[in-house]
mmCIF file of C-alpha atoms in Angstrom:
data_model
loop_
_atom_site.group_PDB
_atom_site.id
_atom_site.type_symbol
_atom_site.label_atom_id
_atom_site.label_comp_id
_atom_site.label_asym_id
_atom_site.label_seq_id
_atom_site.Cartn_x
_atom_site.Cartn_y
_atom_site.Cartn_z
ATOM 1 C CA MET A 24 -36.610 -119.798 102.048
ATOM 2 C CA ALA A 25 -34.900 -121.593 104.940
ATOM 3 C CA GLU A 26 -34.889 -124.794 102.894
ATOM 4 C CA TRP A 27 -32.917 -123.025 100.158
ATOM 5 C CA SER A 28 -30.234 -121.888 102.606
ATOM 6 C CA LYS A 29 -29.935 -125.427 103.997
ATOM 7 C CA ALA A 30 -29.684 -127.080 100.575
ATOM 8 C CA PRO A 31 -28.688 -124.537 97.896
ATOM 9 C CA ASP A 32 -27.609 -127.287 95.475
ATOM 10 C CA SER A 33 -30.813 -129.313 95.581
ATOM 11 C CA SER A 34 -32.672 -130.681 92.533
ATOM 12 C CA SER A 35 -33.414 -127.201 91.171
ATOM 13 C CA GLY A 36 -30.030 -125.775 92.246
ATOM 14 C CA PRO A 37 -28.182 -122.631 91.124
ATOM 15 C CA LEU A 38 -29.837 -122.395 87.714
ATOM 16 C CA THR A 39 -33.276 -121.773 89.180
ATOM 17 C CA ARG A 40 -31.831 -119.160 91.518
ATOM 18 C CA ALA A 41 -30.163 -117.440 88.566
ATOM 19 C CA TRP A 42 -33.484 -117.382 86.673
ATOM 20 C CA VAL A 43 -35.081 -115.715 89.708
ATOM 21 C CA GLN A 44 -32.274 -113.351 90.717
ATOM 22 C CA ILE A 45 -31.327 -111.980 87.282
ATOM 23 C CA PRO A 46 -34.798 -110.563 86.378
ATOM 24 C CA LEU A 47 -35.182 -109.187 89.911
ATOM 25 C CA LEU A 48 -31.819 -107.431 89.727
ATOM 26 C CA THR A 49 -32.623 -106.137 86.241
ATOM 27 C CA LEU A 50 -35.985 -104.827 87.442
ATOM 28 C CA PHE A 51 -34.386 -103.244 90.505
ATOM 29 C CA PHE A 52 -31.723 -101.407 88.500
ATOM 30 C CA PHE A 53 -34.255 -100.388 85.849
ATOM 31 C CA LEU A 54 -36.635 -98.944 88.437
ATOM 32 C CA SER A 55 -33.867 -97.102 90.287
ATOM 33 C CA PHE A 56 -32.566 -95.709 86.984
ATOM 34 C CA LEU A 57 -36.092 -94.686 85.971
ATOM 35 C CA CYS A 58 -36.672 -92.953 89.310
ATOM 36 C CA PHE A 59 -33.325 -91.176 88.917
ATOM 37 C CA ILE A 60 -34.268 -89.948 85.434
ATOM 38 C CA LEU A 61 -37.766 -88.896 86.502
ATOM 39 C CA SER A 62 -36.585 -87.059 89.615
ATOM 40 C CA ARG A 63 -33.993 -84.948 87.781
ATOM 41 C CA PRO A 64 -36.376 -82.569 85.910
ATOM 42 C CA CYS A 65 -38.516 -82.190 89.051
ATOM 43 C CA SER A 66 -35.607 -81.068 91.225
ATOM 44 C CA ILE A 67 -34.289 -78.628 88.612
ATOM 45 C CA PRO A 68 -36.928 -76.008 87.692
#
């Protein structure tokens, strides 16, 4: 992790980070959206 912050443009550079960050962000937004949808019917009887 610290090595990435020291040399962000190393051999595996920004493209690898994009391949990691994009699915993680997609998963995060999907899970938060899913939790939002699932919590709505529970809170409203």
